[in-house]
């Protein structure tokens, strides 16, 4: 994969991460500009966060990251780490290059489509 391509996927990943953090209300309460932009509609979350101590905030974060979006952010961070260490775009199971079309659709993908479907087959098999 070329540097330009890596850069493209990195941008995709960062944009996705930002979107998720915003959705979860993690970005926003610390950036006044963002709160203003949201047409003066201060969510209760913003007030809430401002009034709480660090302990509560940490608990809120832990809760947020236990959600589906939180797990996705984890996978996005892992993908960003792989970009940094040069292993991005390789299947973590068979070591082959992950298809570009798949990476474009799912930039945080860690398995190629073959390994992914094999994994899903295994999962659904064990559940029955
Ligand atoms: Zn594979």
CSV table of C-alpha atoms and ligand atoms in Angstrom, one decimal:
chain,number,residue,atom,x,y,z
A,1,UNK,CA,0.0,0.0,0.0
A,2,UNK,CA,1.4,3.4,-0.9
A,3,UNK,CA,1.8,6.3,1.6
A,4,UNK,CA,-1.0,8.2,-0.2
A,5,UNK,CA,-3.4,5.3,0.2
A,6,UNK,CA,-2.4,4.9,3.9
A,7,UNK,CA,-3.0,8.6,4.4
A,8,UNK,CA,-6.5,8.3,2.7
A,9,UNK,CA,-7.5,5.5,5.1
A,10,UNK,CA,-6.1,7.3,8.0
A,11,UNK,CA,-8.3,10.3,7.2
A,12,UNK,CA,-11.3,8.0,6.8
A,13,UNK,CA,-10.6,6.4,10.2
A,14,UNK,CA,-10.1,9.7,11.9
A,15,UNK,CA,-13.3,11.2,10.4
A,16,UNK,CA,-15.2,8.1,11.5
A,17,UNK,CA,-13.8,8.3,15.0
A,18,UNK,CA,-14.7,11.9,15.3
A,19,UNK,CA,-18.2,11.2,14.2
A,20,UNK,CA,-18.6,8.5,16.8
A,21,UNK,CA,-17.1,10.6,19.6
A,22,UNK,CA,-19.6,13.4,18.7
A,23,UNK,CA,-22.5,11.0,18.7
A,24,UNK,CA,-21.5,9.8,22.1
A,25,UNK,CA,-21.2,13.3,23.5
A,26,UNK,CA,-17.5,12.9,24.3
A,27,UNK,CA,-16.5,15.7,21.9
A,28,UNK,CA,-18.7,18.7,22.5
A,29,UNK,CA,-18.5,19.4,26.2
A,30,UNK,CA,-14.9,20.3,26.0
A,31,UNK,CA,-15.2,22.3,22.8
A,32,UNK,CA,-17.2,25.4,23.3
A,33,UNK,CA,-17.3,26.1,19.6
A,34,UNK,CA,-19.1,22.8,19.0
A,35,UNK,CA,-21.7,23.6,21.6
A,36,UNK,CA,-22.4,27.0,20.1
A,37,UNK,CA,-22.7,25.5,16.7
A,38,UNK,CA,-25.5,23.2,17.9
A,39,UNK,CA,-27.9,26.2,17.8
A,40,UNK,CA,-27.7,27.0,21.5
A,41,UNK,CA,-29.1,23.6,22.3
A,42,UNK,CA,-27.0,22.7,25.3
A,43,UNK,CA,-27.7,19.0,26.0
A,44,UNK,CA,-28.2,18.0,29.6
A,45,UNK,CA,-25.1,16.0,29.1
A,46,UNK,CA,-22.9,19.1,28.8
A,47,UNK,CA,-24.2,20.5,32.1
A,48,UNK,CA,-24.0,17.1,33.6
A,49,UNK,CA,-20.3,16.6,32.6
A,50,UNK,CA,-19.3,20.1,33.8
A,51,UNK,CA,-20.8,19.5,37.3
A,52,UNK,CA,-19.2,16.1,37.9
A,53,UNK,CA,-15.9,15.2,39.4
A,54,UNK,CA,-13.3,13.2,37.7
A,55,UNK,CA,-14.4,9.8,39.1
A,56,UNK,CA,-17.9,10.2,37.6
A,57,UNK,CA,-16.5,11.3,34.3
A,58,UNK,CA,-14.3,8.3,34.2
A,59,UNK,CA,-17.3,6.1,34.9
A,60,UNK,CA,-19.2,7.9,32.1
A,61,UNK,CA,-16.3,7.2,29.7
A,62,UNK,CA,-16.1,3.6,30.7
A,63,UNK,CA,-19.9,3.3,30.1
A,64,UNK,CA,-19.6,5.0,26.8
A,65,UNK,CA,-16.8,2.8,25.6
A,66,UNK,CA,-18.7,-0.4,26.6
A,67,UNK,CA,-21.3,0.5,24.0
A,68,UNK,CA,-21.3,-0.6,20.4
A,69,UNK,CA,-19.8,2.8,19.3
A,70,UNK,CA,-17.2,2.5,21.9
A,71,UNK,CA,-16.1,-0.9,20.6
A,72,UNK,CA,-16.0,0.5,17.1
A,73,UNK,CA,-13.7,3.3,18.3
A,74,UNK,CA,-11.4,0.7,19.8
A,75,UNK,CA,-11.2,-1.0,16.4
A,76,UNK,CA,-10.6,2.3,14.7
A,77,UNK,CA,-7.8,3.0,17.2
A,78,UNK,CA,-6.3,-0.4,16.5
A,79,UNK,CA,-6.4,0.3,12.7
A,80,UNK,CA,-4.7,3.7,13.3
A,81,UNK,CA,-2.0,1.9,15.3
A,82,UNK,CA,-1.5,-0.6,12.4
A,83,UNK,CA,-1.1,2.3,10.0
A,84,UNK,CA,1.6,3.7,12.3
A,85,UNK,CA,3.5,0.4,12.5
A,86,UNK,CA,3.0,-0.5,8.9
A,87,UNK,CA,0.8,-3.6,9.2
A,88,UNK,CA,-2.4,-1.9,8.0
A,89,UNK,CA,-4.3,-3.6,5.2
A,90,UNK,CA,-3.0,-7.1,6.0
A,91,UNK,CA,-5.3,-9.8,7.2
A,92,UNK,CA,-4.5,-10.7,10.8
A,93,UNK,CA,-5.3,-14.3,10.2
A,94,UNK,CA,-3.8,-15.3,6.9
A,95,UNK,CA,-1.5,-12.3,6.3
A,96,UNK,CA,-2.8,-11.6,2.8
A,97,UNK,CA,-3.7,-8.1,1.7
A,98,UNK,CA,-7.3,-7.1,2.5
A,99,UNK,CA,-9.2,-6.2,-0.6
A,100,UNK,CA,-9.2,-2.4,-1.2
A,101,UNK,CA,-13.0,-2.4,-1.7
A,102,UNK,CA,-13.4,-3.9,1.7
A,103,UNK,CA,-11.1,-1.4,3.3
A,104,UNK,CA,-13.0,1.4,1.7
A,105,UNK,CA,-16.3,0.1,3.1
A,106,UNK,CA,-14.8,-0.9,6.5
A,107,UNK,CA,-11.5,1.0,7.0
A,108,UNK,CA,-11.0,-0.7,10.4
A,109,UNK,CA,-11.3,-4.2,9.0
A,110,UNK,CA,-8.6,-6.5,10.4
A,111,UNK,CA,-9.5,-9.7,8.4
A,112,UNK,CA,-9.9,-10.3,4.7
A,113,UNK,CA,-13.3,-11.2,3.5
A,114,UNK,CA,-12.5,-14.9,3.3
A,115,UNK,CA,-11.3,-15.1,6.9
A,116,UNK,CA,-14.1,-12.8,8.1
A,117,UNK,CA,-16.8,-15.1,6.6
A,118,UNK,CA,-15.0,-18.1,7.9
A,119,UNK,CA,-15.1,-16.6,11.4
A,120,UNK,CA,-18.8,-15.7,11.1
A,121,UNK,CA,-19.6,-19.2,10.0
A,122,UNK,CA,-17.8,-20.6,13.0
A,123,UNK,CA,-19.6,-18.3,15.3
A,124,UNK,CA,-23.1,-19.0,14.0
A,125,UNK,CA,-22.2,-22.7,14.0
A,126,UNK,CA,-21.3,-22.7,17.7
A,127,UNK,CA,-24.4,-20.8,18.7
A,128,UNK,CA,-26.8,-23.5,17.3
B,1,LIG,ZN1,-7.4,-13.6,5.7
